[in-house]
Amino acid sequence: MSGLYDGWILEHSKAPRGAARLEGATHSARRDNPFCGDRITLDLVVRCERIVAVGFEARACAICIATGSLLTSLAEGLAVDDVTGLVESARAAVDGTAAEPPAHLEPLALIRTVPTRRRCATLPFEALQGALEDR
Amino acid sequence: MALDVRAVRRAFPGIRDGEAYLDTAATAQKPEPVLERLRWAYVEASGNVHRGAHRRSALATEAFEAARARVARFLGAPSPQQIVFVRGATEALNLLATCLGALRLQPGDEVLVTAMEHHANLVPWQLACARHGATLRALPLTAEGALDLSRLDDLLGDRTRVLAVTHASNSLGTVNDVARLAAAAHAVGALCVVDGTQAVVHGPVDVSALGVDAYVFSGHKVYGPSGIGALWARGELLEAMPPYQGGGEMIATVELAGSTYAPVPHKFEAGTPHVAGAVGLHAALDYLEGLGWEAVRAHEQRVVDHAEAQLGQLPWIHRMGTTRPRVPLVSFTVDGVHAHDVATILDGCGVAVRAGHHCTQPALDHFDVAATVRASFGVYSTLEEVDQLVAGLRRVREVFG
Ligand SMILES: Cc1ncc(COP(=O)(O)O)c(C=O)c1O
């Protein structure tokens, strides 16, 4: 676990970006991790098939909150069609199936060192995909 | 005689100095005698039970039935024929909810559980109630994490058919007065089913003295193998309940038009059972009782007292479940740090604890927390391990500053 809690995870979890529900959200989803009781609710504002704002509220661990925070910067400005790609690459970065994650997903590779916590990091991405699919 | 903890630790190859295993309530480590008997079962008693005329089959059958008698003695059951081998407490409770449900539940009836049940003693009753049109009720908790018995009279009534309650809570440590609860259930004509999973490993249990109707536990939590557990129920209930699963072992005669069933307990044991598991469980019970309950209790109490005293010094720790008597575990939250992050950092300090809702979501909802950290102790736990936990918790606070 060396390094897990001395870099971006701690920073983002202490001052998460976009950690609030969005007024006027066009899409929302809630996801639970039954393993640990983490819960995240993610809101999106989508205009012209593009995500213009992301907000989330989490009752969750530092890893989940930090990944949610990271996600908001990755998803804002993204075309709806590109979300599946982002979610898949994020998952691959976390579980190690992508040997070299792309630079913007590099931080997620840290989670590989704690296999029991991978779901904590993928939960926000599940919520992102869910928000677009749940409708 | 005090417990010789060094000797105990040497008997457990999974226990190593420097690594504090404080998750015995999730699953206990296994002592050598259990591992040896598992090997014996697969090497020597390596035939199928109750079939085949050869030596290995006879040996397996004999060992399996000896394990049944051992479990009966462990629980104070009147007869080995009232012990059903199952995969674990979860399967035992599903069996009871399904088969007692079929026997007893009618539309409009009620089942009473408690807000501290493990999901294994809650979800099967939800399913049974849905199947039979019955209603599930739950006895709430007090602020200390005890059952709120002042509500018992309201909730237990002449529509109640079953009271399903845990003997000891795996997330709060609370020990329930099941004898009193069983008497209250019987007074309204209900049956009392007890989940003994967390209780049997910390002290002697006598189902006859408790006056309950069914009692279950898992082997892996009493220093035995996983995949084996036991269910005791009153003989007349086992006779009256319909079978749970169909297949080999559980039948008397089979014709295409229909079948008759084997006598209890075999009626509830369809298919090839976990013979090695039962043999290993037998060895685990011998080992545990061989240590002496007095010694086990005194030792575990000393460890948990030390943990409570140490944690009590840390103002940023909040404990859930503070009643007495308790089983030796402490459940708590750390100010400003999620339980899972605590557990991951502790793991890095060589301390294994459980974090989460411990399969008792309603109990944690009662305390309005999503997850707690739980340190649980067993016969091999030491005061030094508690100190290692406390040092690890200080580290957690440093990291999260
Ligand atoms: C109180 C209690 N009941 C039931 C169970 C379920 O046991 P198993 O998973 O071995 O079937 C557990 C295990 O976590 C428990 O602690």
XYZ file of C-alpha atoms and ligand atoms in Angstrom:
552
model
C 0.000 0.000 0.000
C 3.043 2.233 -0.038
C 2.158 5.454 -1.776
C -1.577 4.832 -1.796
C -2.351 7.514 0.734
C 0.424 10.023 0.183
C -0.385 11.338 -3.288
C -3.393 12.214 -5.379
C -5.831 9.965 -3.516
C -5.359 11.840 -0.279
C -5.319 15.254 -1.968
C -8.436 14.644 -4.015
C -10.297 12.992 -1.159
C -9.652 15.958 1.110
C -10.664 18.552 -1.447
C -12.688 16.723 -4.060
C -13.527 18.481 -7.303
C -17.212 18.597 -8.188
C -18.352 17.036 -4.935
C -21.906 18.351 -4.901
C -25.236 17.404 -6.440
C -26.017 19.421 -9.574
C -29.106 21.560 -9.835
C -30.690 21.056 -13.221
C -29.024 17.714 -13.861
C -30.255 16.024 -16.997
C -28.965 12.602 -15.961
C -28.332 10.963 -12.579
C -27.473 7.592 -11.169
C -26.815 6.096 -7.789
C -24.452 3.180 -7.333
C -23.740 1.115 -4.231
C -20.844 -1.104 -3.417
C -22.518 -3.857 -1.419
C -19.114 -5.040 -0.252
C -18.384 -1.979 1.837
C -21.538 0.094 1.867
C -20.060 2.884 -0.253
C -22.658 4.899 -2.099
C -22.218 7.491 -4.809
C -24.812 9.595 -6.566
C -23.601 11.199 -9.759
C -25.305 13.962 -11.725
C -24.634 15.104 -15.274
C -25.718 18.033 -17.365
C -25.712 16.940 -20.991
C -26.174 19.445 -23.817
C -26.039 18.576 -27.503
C -24.712 15.099 -26.750
C -21.837 16.457 -24.706
C -21.286 16.378 -20.924
C -21.010 19.962 -19.763
C -21.084 19.467 -16.001
C -20.504 16.621 -13.544
C -21.247 16.577 -9.846
C -21.340 13.825 -7.288
C -22.143 13.133 -3.696
C -20.495 10.170 -2.013
C -20.761 8.483 1.338
C -17.617 6.584 0.650
C -13.950 5.890 1.283
C -11.052 8.091 0.188
C -10.388 6.001 -2.929
C -13.951 6.322 -4.156
C -14.150 10.052 -3.464
C -10.760 10.723 -5.058
C -11.698 8.766 -8.174
C -14.996 10.617 -8.335
C -13.062 13.854 -8.190
C -10.706 12.713 -10.942
C -13.681 11.567 -12.994
C -15.284 15.000 -12.988
C -12.312 16.487 -14.799
C -12.098 13.553 -17.207
C -15.773 13.573 -18.089
C -16.454 17.289 -18.453
C -16.467 18.216 -22.087
C -16.629 14.602 -23.161
C -18.975 13.559 -25.975
C -21.629 11.142 -24.745
C -20.433 8.644 -27.335
C -16.977 8.604 -25.777
C -18.149 7.717 -22.277
C -18.092 3.956 -22.804
C -14.516 4.223 -24.003
C -13.500 6.234 -20.943
C -15.211 3.818 -18.569
C -13.569 0.825 -20.204
C -10.109 2.350 -20.138
C -10.587 3.359 -16.516
C -11.587 -0.159 -15.608
C -8.600 -1.578 -17.467
C -6.276 0.871 -15.728
C -7.608 -0.212 -12.336
C -7.617 -3.959 -12.850
C -4.356 -4.052 -14.719
C -5.562 -5.400 -18.045
C -4.130 -2.278 -19.698
C -0.392 -2.655 -19.183
C 0.268 1.021 -19.867
C -2.739 3.146 -19.052
C -2.998 6.376 -21.037
C -1.444 9.352 -19.260
C -4.740 10.859 -18.070
C -5.653 7.549 -16.379
C -2.205 6.889 -14.982
C -3.226 7.743 -11.376
C -5.731 4.881 -11.394
C -2.952 2.338 -11.787
C -2.101 2.938 -8.131
C -5.250 1.032 -7.127
C -3.791 -2.157 -8.610
C -1.648 -2.509 -5.501
C -4.763 -3.114 -3.399
C -6.883 -5.659 -5.261
C -9.540 -5.673 -2.520
C -10.235 -1.998 -3.189
C -10.595 -1.954 -6.982
C -14.347 -1.654 -6.883
C -13.979 1.507 -4.754
C -12.275 3.141 -7.738
C -14.555 1.813 -10.456
C -17.798 2.742 -8.662
C -17.808 6.391 -9.840
C -17.262 5.193 -13.418
C -20.132 2.731 -13.041
C -22.282 5.639 -11.909
C -21.189 7.708 -14.911
C -22.171 4.995 -17.348
C -25.306 4.315 -15.345
C -26.392 7.945 -15.480
C -26.447 7.816 -19.254
C -28.094 4.405 -19.399
C -30.584 4.483 -16.501
C -32.919 7.164 -17.848
C -5.205 -23.304 34.146
C -4.399 -20.229 32.103
C -4.205 -20.565 28.357
C -0.666 -21.127 27.056
C -0.983 -18.637 24.238
C 2.491 -19.319 22.854
C 1.668 -22.993 22.480
C -1.676 -22.102 20.936
C 0.007 -19.803 18.404
C 2.473 -22.532 17.485
C -0.457 -24.840 16.734
C -1.741 -22.432 14.081
C 0.564 -22.311 11.043
C -1.478 -19.403 9.671
C -0.650 -17.278 12.700
C 2.709 -15.538 12.496
C 4.402 -13.158 14.859
C 4.431 -9.614 13.560
C 1.211 -10.151 11.645
C -1.808 -9.390 13.782
C -4.776 -11.416 12.568
C -7.713 -9.605 14.145
C -10.441 -10.965 11.892
C -11.378 -14.211 13.591
C -15.075 -13.279 13.580
C -14.924 -13.370 9.760
C -13.086 -16.658 9.694
C -10.821 -18.337 12.205
C -7.376 -19.725 11.423
C -6.987 -23.507 11.524
C -4.848 -25.459 13.984
C -2.599 -28.361 12.887
C -4.901 -31.100 14.220
C -7.626 -29.868 11.861
C -5.247 -29.759 8.904
C -3.993 -33.257 9.735
C -7.484 -34.686 9.917
C -8.418 -33.071 6.615
C -5.476 -34.827 5.039
C -6.404 -38.080 6.751
C -9.959 -37.781 5.436
C -8.777 -37.306 1.856
C -6.065 -39.956 2.041
C -7.529 -42.699 4.222
C -11.259 -42.159 4.595
C -11.404 -41.416 0.900
C -14.534 -43.318 -0.050
C -18.066 -42.042 -0.359
C -20.367 -42.281 2.625
C -23.312 -44.595 3.091
C -22.557 -46.306 -0.220
C -20.101 -48.938 -1.353
C -19.066 -51.975 0.572
C -15.364 -51.289 0.630
C -13.116 -50.291 3.483
C -12.656 -46.649 2.551
C -16.373 -46.090 2.287
C -16.913 -47.679 5.678
C -14.185 -45.516 7.181
C -15.685 -42.360 5.679
C -19.166 -43.254 6.922
C -17.892 -43.992 10.382
C -15.889 -40.748 10.561
C -18.798 -38.689 9.238
C -21.213 -40.130 11.793
C -18.649 -39.721 14.568
C -18.418 -36.036 13.640
C -22.191 -35.791 13.899
C -22.084 -37.226 17.401
C -19.278 -34.796 18.281
C -21.317 -31.806 17.124
C -24.317 -33.065 19.106
C -22.138 -33.220 22.223
C -20.730 -29.737 21.471
C -24.233 -28.249 21.367
C -25.764 -30.303 24.150
C -28.207 -31.817 21.652
C -30.160 -34.810 22.946
C -29.297 -36.964 19.919
C -26.826 -37.017 17.011
C -29.813 -37.748 14.786
C -30.919 -34.143 15.353
C -27.756 -32.756 13.750
C -27.871 -31.946 10.039
C -24.618 -31.197 8.241
C -24.817 -28.198 5.927
C -22.402 -25.867 4.123
C -22.527 -23.295 6.890
C -24.817 -21.066 8.890
C -26.170 -19.460 5.738
C -27.342 -22.749 4.296
C -28.709 -23.833 7.675
C -30.808 -20.674 8.003
C -32.027 -20.959 4.421
C -33.026 -24.547 5.128
C -34.945 -23.498 8.224
C -36.631 -20.528 6.578
C -37.623 -22.659 3.605
C -38.728 -25.807 5.410
C -40.183 -24.236 8.552
C -41.795 -21.677 6.277
C -43.475 -24.457 4.312
C -44.522 -26.156 7.538
C -45.720 -23.191 9.557
C -46.244 -19.987 7.570
C -49.656 -18.959 6.268
C -50.843 -15.659 4.829
C -51.194 -13.110 7.641
C -48.633 -14.835 9.865
C -45.574 -13.035 11.152
C -41.889 -13.745 11.556
C -39.938 -11.680 14.062
C -36.246 -11.019 13.517
C -34.019 -8.384 15.101
C -32.258 -5.339 13.728
C -28.871 -6.883 14.531
C -29.222 -10.021 12.413
C -26.566 -11.020 9.937
C -28.081 -10.908 6.451
C -28.013 -14.729 6.610
C -30.680 -14.648 9.322
C -32.689 -11.903 7.646
C -32.859 -12.358 3.883
C -33.979 -16.038 4.019
C -36.907 -14.973 6.251
C -37.750 -12.124 3.873
C -37.891 -14.689 1.071
C -39.981 -17.087 3.163
C -42.412 -14.322 4.142
C -42.788 -13.254 0.520
C -43.412 -16.859 -0.502
C -46.124 -17.486 2.102
C -47.740 -14.061 2.355
C -46.381 -13.529 5.849
C -45.065 -10.293 7.362
C -41.568 -9.740 8.674
C -41.117 -7.657 11.797
C -37.911 -6.601 13.488
C -37.056 -5.937 17.099
C -35.147 -2.612 17.241
C -31.907 -1.851 19.092
C -30.992 0.429 21.958
C -28.281 3.094 21.801
C -25.777 0.641 23.320
C -26.516 -1.933 20.645
C -28.662 -4.282 22.727
C -32.065 -5.598 21.712
C -34.766 -3.208 22.831
C -36.716 -5.746 24.878
C -39.242 -3.111 25.919
C -40.685 -3.578 22.416
C -40.894 -7.354 22.630
C -44.480 -7.479 23.846
C -45.682 -5.253 20.975
C -43.859 -7.193 18.324
C -44.273 -10.759 19.492
C -47.902 -11.762 19.312
C -50.280 -14.542 18.500
C -49.577 -14.133 14.785
C -45.854 -14.697 15.290
C -44.804 -18.132 14.094
C -41.034 -17.819 14.313
C -38.615 -15.661 16.266
C -35.222 -15.757 14.527
C -32.440 -14.209 16.566
C -28.685 -14.261 16.775
C -27.033 -15.545 19.924
C -24.218 -13.000 19.476
C -23.890 -10.116 17.041
C -20.984 -10.269 14.623
C -20.865 -6.496 14.160
C -21.650 -5.218 17.672
C -20.544 -8.081 19.888
C -23.822 -8.065 21.828
C -24.755 -11.377 23.429
C -28.492 -11.943 23.557
C -30.411 -13.690 26.299
C -31.800 -16.347 23.995
C -33.242 -18.418 26.834
C -35.476 -15.507 27.749
C -36.346 -14.842 24.107
C -37.168 -18.506 23.510
C -39.459 -18.521 26.541
C -41.208 -15.392 25.255
C -41.620 -16.960 21.812
C -43.028 -20.159 23.274
C -45.460 -18.179 25.394
C -47.175 -16.991 22.180
C -46.802 -20.351 20.438
C -43.885 -19.310 18.209
C -40.684 -21.220 17.519
C -37.273 -19.791 18.345
C -34.485 -20.218 15.770
C -31.017 -19.145 16.895
C -27.980 -18.193 14.839
C -25.143 -19.378 17.035
C -22.344 -18.596 14.578
C -20.544 -16.015 16.716
C -21.412 -17.553 20.068
C -20.260 -21.162 19.918
C -16.604 -20.246 19.504
C -16.399 -18.224 22.713
C -18.173 -20.351 25.295
C -20.117 -23.538 25.923
C -23.611 -23.766 24.486
C -26.334 -26.137 25.600
C -29.340 -26.002 23.326
C -31.437 -28.050 25.728
C -30.774 -25.646 28.585
C -31.435 -22.638 26.336
C -34.797 -24.123 25.419
C -34.581 -23.046 21.779
C -36.020 -24.941 18.811
C -33.180 -24.734 16.308
C -29.548 -23.627 16.503
C -26.962 -23.269 13.730
C -23.286 -22.458 13.241
C -20.469 -22.501 10.671
C -17.366 -24.676 10.969
C -14.898 -22.112 9.659
C -15.586 -19.762 12.563
C -14.746 -22.384 15.211
C -11.256 -23.068 13.855
C -12.669 -25.720 11.514
C -12.797 -26.040 7.724
C -14.894 -23.876 5.445
C -17.798 -25.415 3.570
C -19.164 -27.273 6.603
C -21.625 -26.222 9.260
C -24.271 -27.751 11.434
C -27.927 -27.315 12.175
C -29.591 -28.668 15.255
C -33.372 -28.715 15.517
C -35.823 -30.475 17.793
C -36.470 -34.004 16.614
C -40.179 -33.466 16.048
C -39.505 -30.409 13.889
C -37.019 -32.295 11.730
C -39.580 -35.073 11.361
C -42.353 -32.674 10.384
C -40.446 -30.402 8.003
C -40.444 -31.305 4.306
C -37.057 -32.042 2.698
C -34.920 -29.133 1.536
C -33.141 -30.502 -1.517
C -33.728 -33.746 -3.383
C -31.166 -36.238 -4.611
C -29.089 -39.138 -3.398
C -28.617 -39.908 0.318
C -31.929 -38.300 1.278
C -34.267 -40.955 -0.086
C -35.623 -44.277 1.117
C -37.232 -45.497 -2.115
C -37.502 -43.794 -5.475
C -39.960 -44.611 -8.225
C -40.890 -42.496 -11.194
C -44.246 -41.897 -9.583
C -42.748 -40.608 -6.358
C -40.273 -41.151 -3.565
C -40.091 -41.703 0.123
C -37.447 -40.051 2.211
C -34.684 -41.239 4.424
C -35.107 -40.819 8.156
C -33.748 -37.632 9.713
C -31.146 -36.241 9.573
C -30.392 -37.825 6.177
C -33.646 -36.476 4.766
C -31.947 -33.034 4.811
C -28.593 -34.142 3.427
C -29.055 -34.607 -0.303
C -25.974 -35.558 -2.274
C -22.435 -36.416 -1.281
C -21.693 -34.493 1.898
C -18.488 -32.669 2.850
C -16.995 -35.654 4.661
C -13.548 -34.127 5.112
C -15.164 -30.938 6.368
C -17.119 -32.840 9.003
C -13.989 -34.733 10.040
C -12.054 -31.465 10.272
C -14.853 -29.872 12.268
C -14.732 -32.808 14.676
C -11.006 -32.121 15.187
C -11.632 -28.386 15.617
C -14.215 -28.967 18.346
C -11.862 -31.402 20.098
C -9.097 -28.822 19.886
C -11.197 -25.914 21.147
C -12.821 -27.777 24.026
C -9.444 -29.338 24.809
C -8.136 -25.860 25.624
C -10.813 -25.570 28.315
C -13.628 -23.048 28.197
C -12.568 -21.353 31.408
C -9.111 -20.688 30.001
C -10.416 -19.598 26.605
C -12.904 -17.183 28.124
C -10.448 -15.674 30.579
C -7.859 -15.152 27.852
C -10.236 -13.630 25.314
C -11.720 -11.375 27.976
C -8.257 -10.126 28.902
C -7.506 -9.286 25.263
C -10.783 -7.501 24.609
C -10.569 -5.622 27.935
C -7.147 -4.373 26.861
C -8.521 -3.350 23.464
C -11.438 -1.490 25.035
C -9.125 0.293 27.456
C -6.672 1.283 24.715
C -9.330 2.463 22.291
C -10.996 4.352 25.121
C -7.894 6.572 25.251
C -8.356 7.702 21.658
C -10.906 10.506 21.479
C -11.201 10.144 17.689
C -12.493 6.557 17.971
C -16.227 5.931 18.316
C -17.352 2.480 19.326
C -20.559 0.770 18.274
C -21.847 -1.885 20.636
C -20.850 -1.467 24.252
C -23.150 -3.826 26.128
C -22.028 -6.609 28.399
C -21.632 -9.531 28.239
C -20.086 -9.409 24.794
C -18.161 -11.638 22.456
C -14.525 -10.518 22.073
C -14.702 -7.962 19.315
C -14.662 -4.183 19.021
C -16.434 -2.282 16.281
C -15.669 1.386 15.743
C -15.282 4.338 13.402
C -12.356 6.730 13.132
C -13.140 10.443 12.909
C -12.691 11.712 9.384
C -11.498 8.444 7.865
C -13.632 5.868 6.110
C -13.450 2.366 7.587
C -12.064 0.915 4.375
C -9.197 3.351 4.264
C -8.480 2.507 7.896
C -8.383 -1.206 7.077
C -6.098 -0.714 4.075
C -3.603 1.329 6.077
C -3.749 -1.165 8.964
C -3.075 -3.951 6.471
C 0.086 -2.092 5.524
C 1.015 -2.129 9.231
C 0.515 -5.902 9.380
C -2.870 -5.726 11.082
C -5.804 -7.599 9.512
C -9.222 -6.218 10.453
C -12.579 -6.218 8.771
C -14.139 -3.018 7.471
C -17.630 -2.605 6.143
C -21.142 -3.347 7.264
C -20.245 -6.940 8.206
C -23.411 -8.192 6.482
C -25.501 -6.388 9.103
C -26.690 -3.300 7.265
C -29.742 -2.670 9.467
C -27.551 -2.687 12.605
C -25.208 -0.104 11.094
C -28.138 1.966 9.868
C -29.243 2.065 13.488
C -25.961 3.788 14.348
C -26.236 5.869 11.177
C -22.906 4.704 9.811
C -22.210 2.951 6.515
C -19.202 1.015 7.685
C -17.207 0.261 10.815
C -13.801 -1.184 11.504
C -14.005 -4.423 13.444
C -11.183 -6.092 15.328
C -12.126 -9.539 16.575
C -10.142 -11.852 18.785
C -9.645 -15.552 19.288
C -7.610 -18.048 21.254
C -4.355 -16.998 19.561
C -4.818 -13.230 20.030
C -2.357 -11.339 22.194
C -2.159 -8.014 24.000
C 0.782 -7.140 21.723
C -1.483 -7.489 18.709
C -3.899 -5.036 20.293
C -0.990 -2.626 20.754
C -0.050 -3.125 17.114
C -3.640 -2.237 16.194
C -3.508 0.929 18.280
C -0.155 1.944 16.764
C -1.657 1.338 13.323
C -4.645 3.534 14.174
C -2.318 6.357 15.207
C -0.622 5.958 11.841
C -4.027 6.251 10.142
C -4.584 9.571 11.866
C -1.157 10.796 10.787
C -1.795 9.896 7.175
C -5.137 11.656 7.106
C -3.780 14.455 9.295
C -23.762 -13.997 13.081
C -23.477 -14.651 11.764
N -24.439 -15.377 11.184
C -24.256 -15.983 10.008
C -23.072 -15.880 9.325
C -22.932 -16.551 8.002
O -21.983 -17.570 8.072
P -21.475 -18.296 6.759
O -21.062 -17.227 5.811
O -20.341 -19.125 7.248
O -22.601 -19.128 6.248
C -22.041 -15.134 9.888
C -20.762 -14.980 9.160
O -20.335 -13.902 8.802
C -22.248 -14.507 11.137
O -21.283 -13.773 11.699
